[in-house]
Coordinates of C-alpha atoms and ligand atoms in Angstrom, one line a residue:
M1 CA 111.5 97.6 132.2
P2 CA 108.2 96.9 130.5
T3 CA 107.5 95.4 127.3
V4 CA 104.0 96.2 126.0
V5 CA 101.8 94.5 123.4
I6 CA 98.9 96.9 121.8
I7 CA 95.9 94.7 120.4
G8 CA 93.1 95.8 118.5
A9 CA 90.1 94.0 120.4
Q10 CA 87.4 94.1 117.7
W11 CA 87.3 94.0 113.8
G12 CA 90.2 96.8 113.8
D13 CA 90.3 100.4 113.2
E14 CA 89.9 101.1 117.2
G15 CA 92.1 104.0 117.3
K16 CA 95.5 101.8 118.0
G17 CA 97.7 104.4 116.3
K18 CA 97.0 107.2 118.9
I19 CA 97.4 105.1 121.7
V20 CA 100.6 103.3 120.4
D21 CA 101.8 107.0 119.5
F22 CA 100.9 108.4 123.2
L23 CA 102.7 105.3 124.7
T24 CA 106.0 105.7 122.3
E25 CA 107.2 108.5 124.2
K26 CA 108.0 106.1 126.9
C27 CA 109.6 103.3 124.5
D28 CA 112.7 103.1 122.8
Y29 CA 111.6 100.4 120.4
V30 CA 108.4 100.0 118.4
V31 CA 107.7 96.8 116.4
R32 CA 105.1 95.7 113.9
F33 CA 104.7 92.0 113.9
Q34 CA 101.7 91.1 111.7
G35 CA 99.8 92.3 108.6
G36 CA 100.9 94.7 106.3
C37 CA 99.8 97.6 104.1
N38 CA 96.3 96.8 104.8
A39 CA 96.6 98.4 108.1
G40 CA 96.0 102.2 108.2
H41 CA 97.2 104.1 111.7
T42 CA 96.2 107.3 112.0
V43 CA 97.9 109.9 114.3
V44 CA 97.2 113.7 114.6
V45 CA 100.3 115.4 115.5
D46 CA 100.0 119.6 115.7
D47 CA 97.1 119.5 113.6
E48 CA 99.0 117.3 110.8
K49 CA 97.1 114.0 109.9
Y50 CA 99.6 111.0 109.4
I51 CA 98.3 107.8 108.0
L52 CA 100.7 105.0 108.7
H53 CA 100.4 101.5 106.8
L54 CA 103.7 99.6 107.5
I55 CA 105.9 101.9 109.3
P56 CA 105.7 101.9 113.0
S57 CA 103.7 104.8 114.1
G58 CA 106.8 105.5 116.4
I59 CA 108.7 107.1 113.5
L60 CA 106.7 110.1 114.2
H61 CA 108.9 110.6 117.3
K62 CA 112.4 111.2 117.4
N63 CA 115.2 108.6 117.9
K64 CA 113.0 105.5 118.4
K65 CA 114.0 102.5 116.7
C66 CA 110.8 101.3 114.4
I67 CA 111.3 97.6 113.4
I68 CA 109.1 95.6 110.9
G69 CA 109.2 92.0 112.1
N70 CA 109.3 88.5 110.3
G71 CA 105.6 88.2 111.0
V72 CA 104.9 91.3 108.7
V73 CA 104.1 91.3 104.9
L74 CA 105.7 93.8 102.9
D75 CA 104.8 95.5 99.9
P76 CA 108.0 97.0 98.9
E77 CA 106.3 99.8 96.6
S78 CA 103.9 100.7 99.3
L79 CA 106.8 101.2 101.7
L80 CA 108.9 103.1 99.7
K81 CA 106.0 105.6 99.0
E82 CA 105.5 105.7 102.7
I83 CA 109.2 106.3 103.3
D84 CA 108.9 109.3 100.9
T85 CA 105.8 111.2 102.1
L86 CA 107.4 111.0 105.6
I87 CA 110.8 112.2 104.4
K88 CA 109.2 115.1 102.6
K89 CA 107.3 115.9 106.0
G90 CA 110.8 116.1 107.6
V91 CA 110.8 112.5 109.2
E92 CA 114.0 111.0 109.9
I93 CA 114.0 107.2 108.4
D94 CA 117.4 106.4 108.2
N95 CA 118.9 104.9 111.5
N96 CA 115.4 104.5 112.6
L97 CA 114.1 101.8 110.4
Y98 CA 115.1 98.2 110.5
I99 CA 113.1 95.3 108.4
A100 CA 113.5 91.5 109.4
K101 CA 115.4 89.1 106.8
H102 CA 112.5 86.7 106.8
C103 CA 109.9 89.4 106.3
H104 CA 107.9 88.1 103.4
L105 CA 107.4 90.4 100.3
I106 CA 104.1 91.1 98.6
M107 CA 104.5 90.3 94.9
P108 CA 102.3 92.0 92.2
Y109 CA 101.2 88.3 91.2
H110 CA 99.6 88.3 94.9
I111 CA 97.5 91.3 94.0
A112 CA 96.6 90.0 90.8
I113 CA 95.3 86.8 92.1
E114 CA 93.5 88.3 95.0
E115 CA 91.6 90.8 92.6
Q116 CA 90.4 87.5 90.6
S117 CA 89.8 85.5 93.8
E118 CA 87.5 88.5 95.5
K119 CA 85.2 88.6 92.1
K120 CA 84.4 84.9 92.9
K121 CA 84.1 84.8 96.3
K122 CA 83.8 88.2 98.3
I123 CA 85.5 88.7 101.5
G124 CA 85.8 92.4 101.3
T125 CA 89.5 92.4 101.5
T126 CA 91.7 95.4 101.1
K127 CA 93.1 94.0 97.7
K128 CA 96.6 94.8 98.8
G129 CA 97.9 91.1 98.4
I130 CA 97.8 90.2 101.9
G131 CA 96.1 86.6 101.8
P132 CA 97.8 85.5 98.6
C133 CA 101.2 86.4 100.3
Y134 CA 101.0 84.8 103.6
T135 CA 99.2 81.7 101.6
D136 CA 102.8 81.4 99.8
K137 CA 104.4 81.8 103.0
I138 CA 102.8 78.6 104.6
A139 CA 102.8 76.9 101.5
R140 CA 106.8 77.6 101.7
N141 CA 106.7 79.5 98.4
G142 CA 107.3 82.8 99.7
V143 CA 109.8 85.5 98.6
R144 CA 111.4 86.9 101.8
M145 CA 113.4 90.4 102.0
I146 CA 116.8 88.6 102.4
D147 CA 116.0 87.2 98.7
L148 CA 116.5 90.9 97.7
L149 CA 120.1 90.3 98.4
Y150 CA 120.5 87.0 96.3
P151 CA 119.3 87.8 92.7
E152 CA 119.6 84.1 91.6
V153 CA 117.5 83.2 94.3
L154 CA 114.9 85.9 93.7
K155 CA 115.1 85.0 90.0
N156 CA 114.2 81.4 90.6
K157 CA 111.5 82.0 93.2
I158 CA 109.5 84.2 90.5
Q159 CA 109.8 82.0 87.9
A160 CA 108.6 79.2 90.1
N161 CA 105.7 81.2 91.1
L162 CA 104.5 82.6 88.2
E163 CA 104.6 79.1 86.3
I164 CA 101.5 78.3 88.6
I165 CA 100.0 81.9 89.2
N166 CA 100.0 82.5 85.4
F167 CA 98.4 79.4 84.6
L168 CA 95.5 80.4 86.9
L169 CA 95.6 83.7 85.7
K170 CA 95.3 82.6 82.3
N171 CA 93.1 79.6 82.5
L172 CA 90.8 79.9 85.5
Y173 CA 90.1 83.4 85.8
N174 CA 90.7 84.5 81.8
A175 CA 93.0 87.5 83.1
E176 CA 96.0 89.0 81.8
T177 CA 99.3 87.0 83.0
L178 CA 102.5 88.7 84.2
D179 CA 105.8 89.2 82.9
E180 CA 108.6 87.6 85.0
Q181 CA 111.4 89.8 83.8
K182 CA 109.6 93.1 84.5
I183 CA 108.8 91.5 88.2
F184 CA 112.4 90.8 88.4
S185 CA 114.1 94.1 87.5
Q186 CA 111.3 96.0 89.7
Y187 CA 112.2 93.9 92.8
M188 CA 115.9 94.6 92.1
D189 CA 115.4 98.2 91.9
Y190 CA 113.6 97.7 95.2
A191 CA 116.8 95.8 96.9
E192 CA 119.1 98.5 95.8
K193 CA 116.5 101.2 97.5
L194 CA 115.8 98.8 100.8
K195 CA 118.8 96.9 101.7
K196 CA 120.2 99.5 104.0
Y197 CA 117.1 98.7 106.5
I198 CA 117.4 95.0 106.2
D199 CA 118.9 93.5 109.7
D200 CA 118.6 90.8 112.3
V201 CA 115.6 92.5 114.1
D202 CA 114.8 89.6 116.2
I203 CA 118.4 89.8 117.7
M204 CA 118.1 93.4 117.8
I205 CA 114.8 93.2 119.9
N206 CA 116.0 90.8 122.3
N207 CA 119.1 92.6 123.1
A208 CA 116.8 95.6 123.9
I209 CA 114.9 93.8 126.2
D210 CA 117.8 92.4 127.9
N211 CA 119.3 95.5 128.2
G212 CA 116.3 97.0 129.9
K213 CA 114.8 99.0 126.7
N214 CA 111.3 99.3 126.7
V215 CA 109.8 97.7 123.6
L216 CA 106.2 98.2 122.3
F217 CA 104.4 95.8 119.8
E218 CA 102.3 97.2 117.7
G219 CA 99.3 95.3 116.4
A220 CA 97.3 95.6 113.3
Q221 CA 93.8 94.9 113.0
G222 CA 91.9 93.5 115.4
T223 CA 91.3 90.0 117.3
L224 CA 87.8 89.3 115.8
L225 CA 89.7 89.2 112.3
D226 CA 92.5 86.9 113.6
I227 CA 92.9 83.9 111.3
D228 CA 92.4 81.2 114.1
H229 CA 90.4 83.4 116.7
G230 CA 88.1 85.7 114.5
T231 CA 85.2 85.4 112.4
Y232 CA 86.9 83.3 109.7
P233 CA 86.6 83.2 106.6
Y234 CA 85.8 86.9 107.0
V235 CA 89.2 87.6 108.6
T236 CA 92.5 88.8 107.5
S237 CA 95.3 86.2 107.3
S238 CA 97.6 86.5 110.2
N239 CA 97.6 86.3 114.0
T240 CA 96.3 89.3 115.2
V241 CA 96.3 88.5 118.7
A242 CA 98.9 89.2 121.4
G243 CA 100.7 85.8 120.7
G244 CA 101.4 86.8 117.2
A245 CA 103.9 89.2 118.8
C246 CA 106.0 86.7 119.8
T247 CA 106.1 84.6 116.5
G248 CA 106.1 87.7 114.4
A249 CA 109.2 89.3 116.2
G250 CA 111.1 86.4 117.4
V251 CA 110.4 87.2 121.0
S252 CA 109.2 84.3 123.9
P253 CA 106.2 84.8 125.6
K254 CA 108.4 85.1 129.1
K255 CA 109.3 88.7 127.9
I256 CA 105.8 90.2 127.3
N257 CA 104.7 92.1 130.4
K258 CA 102.0 93.9 129.4
I259 CA 98.8 93.7 126.6
I260 CA 96.9 96.5 126.3
G261 CA 93.4 96.0 124.5
I262 CA 92.3 98.8 122.4
V263 CA 88.5 99.2 122.7
K264 CA 86.3 101.6 120.5
A265 CA 83.4 102.6 122.7
Y266 CA 81.4 101.3 120.1
T267 CA 81.8 98.9 117.2
T268 CA 82.9 99.0 113.5
R269 CA 83.8 96.5 110.9
V270 CA 85.0 96.9 107.3
G271 CA 84.4 94.2 104.5
E272 CA 81.8 91.4 104.3
G273 CA 81.2 89.1 107.4
P274 CA 78.6 88.7 110.4
F275 CA 78.3 91.9 113.0
P276 CA 75.4 90.9 115.2
T277 CA 75.4 94.4 116.9
E278 CA 75.4 96.5 113.3
I279 CA 72.8 99.5 113.4
K280 CA 71.3 99.8 109.8
D281 CA 69.4 102.9 110.4
E282 CA 70.1 106.6 110.8
L283 CA 71.8 106.4 113.9
G284 CA 74.7 104.1 112.4
E285 CA 75.0 106.9 109.7
Q286 CA 75.3 109.5 112.0
I287 CA 77.9 107.3 114.0
R288 CA 79.9 107.0 110.6
Q289 CA 79.8 110.2 110.0
K290 CA 80.4 111.9 113.2
G291 CA 83.3 109.1 114.2
G292 CA 84.9 109.6 110.6
E293 CA 84.3 105.9 110.2
F294 CA 85.8 105.4 106.6
G295 CA 88.9 103.4 105.9
A296 CA 92.1 104.8 106.3
T297 CA 93.5 102.3 103.7
T298 CA 90.5 102.0 101.3
G299 CA 88.2 104.8 102.1
R300 CA 85.2 102.2 102.4
P301 CA 82.7 103.3 104.9
R302 CA 83.0 101.4 107.8
R303 CA 79.5 99.6 109.3
C304 CA 78.9 101.1 112.6
G305 CA 77.1 99.4 115.7
W306 CA 76.9 99.1 119.5
L307 CA 79.5 97.9 121.7
D308 CA 79.7 93.9 121.8
L309 CA 80.9 92.7 125.2
V310 CA 80.3 89.1 124.1
G311 CA 83.1 89.7 121.2
L312 CA 85.1 91.9 123.5
K313 CA 84.8 89.0 126.4
H314 CA 86.5 86.5 123.8
S315 CA 89.1 89.1 123.1
A316 CA 89.8 89.9 126.4
R317 CA 90.4 86.1 127.0
V318 CA 92.3 84.9 124.1
N319 CA 94.6 88.2 124.5
G320 CA 95.0 88.1 128.5
F321 CA 94.6 92.0 128.7
T322 CA 96.4 93.5 131.4
G323 CA 94.3 96.7 130.6
I324 CA 92.3 98.5 128.3
A325 CA 92.2 101.8 126.6
I326 CA 88.8 102.9 125.4
T327 CA 88.6 105.3 122.4
K328 CA 86.2 107.9 121.0
L329 CA 84.1 107.9 123.8
D330 CA 83.3 111.5 122.6
I331 CA 81.5 110.1 119.6
L332 CA 78.9 108.8 121.7
D333 CA 78.3 112.2 123.0
G334 CA 74.5 113.4 122.6
I335 CA 72.9 109.8 121.8
D336 CA 69.8 109.5 124.5
K337 CA 70.1 105.7 125.4
L338 CA 73.2 103.6 124.8
K339 CA 73.1 100.0 123.8
V340 CA 75.5 97.4 125.1
C341 CA 75.3 93.9 124.0
V342 CA 75.6 91.4 126.7
G343 CA 74.6 88.2 125.1
Y344 CA 73.1 86.7 121.8
K345 CA 70.0 84.8 121.1
Y346 CA 70.0 82.0 118.8
G347 CA 66.7 80.5 118.3
N348 CA 65.7 79.8 121.9
T349 CA 68.8 79.6 123.4
V350 CA 70.7 82.4 125.0
L351 CA 74.6 82.2 124.4
E352 CA 77.1 84.3 126.7
E353 CA 80.2 83.2 124.5
F354 CA 81.2 84.1 121.2
P355 CA 80.1 81.2 118.9
K356 CA 82.8 79.5 117.2
E357 CA 80.4 78.5 114.3
L358 CA 80.3 81.3 111.7
E359 CA 76.7 79.8 110.7
I360 CA 75.4 80.2 114.1
L361 CA 76.8 83.9 114.7
E362 CA 75.1 84.7 111.4
K363 CA 71.7 83.8 112.8
C364 CA 72.3 85.5 116.5
T365 CA 70.5 88.5 117.5
P366 CA 71.9 90.6 120.2
I367 CA 70.5 90.9 123.8
Y368 CA 71.2 94.5 124.7
E369 CA 71.4 96.4 128.2
E370 CA 70.3 99.9 128.0
L371 CA 72.5 102.4 129.6
P372 CA 71.5 106.1 129.9
G373 CA 73.6 108.4 127.3
W374 CA 74.8 111.9 128.1
N375 CA 74.1 115.5 126.5
E376 CA 77.6 117.1 127.8
S377 CA 80.5 117.0 125.4
T378 CA 83.4 115.0 126.3
K379 CA 85.7 116.1 123.5
G380 CA 89.1 116.7 124.8
I381 CA 88.3 116.0 128.6
K382 CA 91.5 115.1 130.5
D383 CA 90.5 114.4 133.9
Y384 CA 88.3 111.5 134.7
D385 CA 86.4 113.4 137.1
N386 CA 84.9 115.7 134.7
L387 CA 83.4 113.1 132.5
P388 CA 79.3 113.2 132.8
D389 CA 78.2 110.7 135.4
N390 CA 76.6 108.8 132.8
A391 CA 79.7 108.3 130.6
K392 CA 81.7 106.9 133.7
K393 CA 78.6 104.4 134.2
Y394 CA 79.2 103.4 130.5
L395 CA 83.0 102.8 131.4
Q396 CA 82.4 101.3 134.6
F397 CA 79.7 98.8 132.8
I398 CA 82.6 97.6 130.5
E399 CA 85.3 97.5 133.4
D400 CA 82.9 95.1 135.1
S401 CA 82.1 93.0 132.3
L402 CA 85.5 92.4 131.0
K403 CA 87.0 92.4 134.3
V404 CA 89.7 94.2 133.0
K405 CA 90.8 98.1 133.9
I406 CA 90.1 100.7 131.9
Q407 CA 93.8 102.5 131.9
I408 CA 93.0 104.9 129.2
I409 CA 90.2 106.8 127.8
S410 CA 90.9 108.6 124.2
T411 CA 88.4 111.9 124.0
G412 CA 89.6 113.0 120.5
Q413 CA 92.0 112.6 117.6
K414 CA 94.7 115.2 119.0
R415 CA 97.5 113.8 121.2
D416 CA 96.6 115.7 124.3
E417 CA 92.7 114.8 124.1
I418 CA 93.3 111.7 126.4
I419 CA 92.6 110.6 129.9
I420 CA 95.2 108.5 131.8
K421 CA 93.2 106.6 134.7
E422 CA 96.0 104.5 135.3
F423 CA 99.5 104.5 133.4
P424 CA 99.5 101.2 131.7
L425 CA 103.2 100.6 131.5
Ligands
IMP1 P1 92.8 91.6 104.0 O1 93.5 92.0 105.5 O2 93.0 92.8 102.7 O3 92.8 90.3 103.4 O4 91.0 91.8 104.3 C1 90.5 90.8 105.0 C2 89.6 91.3 106.1 O5 90.1 92.2 107.1 C3 88.5 92.4 105.2 O6 87.6 92.3 106.1 C4 89.2 93.6 105.5 O7 87.9 94.9 105.5 C5 89.6 93.5 107.2 N1 91.0 94.4 107.1 C6 92.1 94.2 106.8 N2 92.9 95.2 107.3 C7 92.2 95.9 108.3 C8 92.5 97.0 108.8 O8 93.4 97.8 109.4 N3 91.1 97.6 109.7 C9 89.8 97.0 109.6 N4 89.8 95.9 108.7 C10 90.5 95.6 108.1

């Protein structure tokens, strides 16, 4: 029985939510393993749009076990809001949601410190406190979910952390300091509301796999935002690559069977950082509007550009994709000529590999192959044979370049606007 990891192959916002939602039907467990409420996974069910930030999108299906793994950084306030919204829409949360004891908590001081550091050095983060929370985790100062059940431990950690944070807020940033008691009471209140979800989820997941259940690991953000393999420092603070599923959920690499890369038919990026194939003219704006390329979490306009096969080859390698899903193909309908980046020019040299040095990547210009576009609408097409010939050629070009099979093609936002070329599980 398969365990499958779903990974964003670009800079996030590839449309993972829809593919996860589709595959969830065949799965029993859906697990988030990294990131936090910086993610925004959009799923459209019966014309109703849901944007999930922390809870695995499997929650929109009946009786799926949805797990927030130890690798996630969790903002209790954001989670409670999400739970509330879902309950109001009739989604059943209790008995379906489980949170790892070792999940780190985003604290108000993480958000406060990020607000200040973004003013000094702009990464263009979502300002959800993600980076500072992972900083505390690695520095071994973090507050974890389990600490909510031990008030003395929680109090001591908040006190020790605030000593440093308040010093920085006051002396380095000239900003308002935070109140220890207020934070403690707030988190004790969260403890009351969230304790029923806390569990040994690593044991649950491993037992499920051993008992032949189908488990889906839902990645957030994308490979080029990975803390190690992305465009550092313009990245998020977690391992967004497939390996992150093992560390972020407590599962051996031996137990992962399938790794599906989600590739948008073009490229987008939010926030700062290099983006060689960015389209800065009218066409970029046209794609943004047609593709609804505005952040699901922050509402920021996404930068839009041509497909970048150099970045995608790197992504296919570090993740080991067993298959690919192409999303938003319909957004390219009606564009006369489609450019695809097949290499980078750096000075007088041609690069075929994604450079590790940010300083080089920033100076690279794309080498494009031009493919003919199609005028027909691909929106809602469900059968591969019905795609325009030029759309098929575009897909074939991607498949041949990456040497990974395209298994799914998404042709619209709705659940059934999808082509299954080869069932990936
Ligand atoms: P952070 O994750 O809030 O620390 O932001 C770091 C970088 O990752 C910024 O460029 C964000 O725009 C980007 N980022 C974080 N989450 C997402 C996402 O879900 N989609 C796309 N970009 C994201």
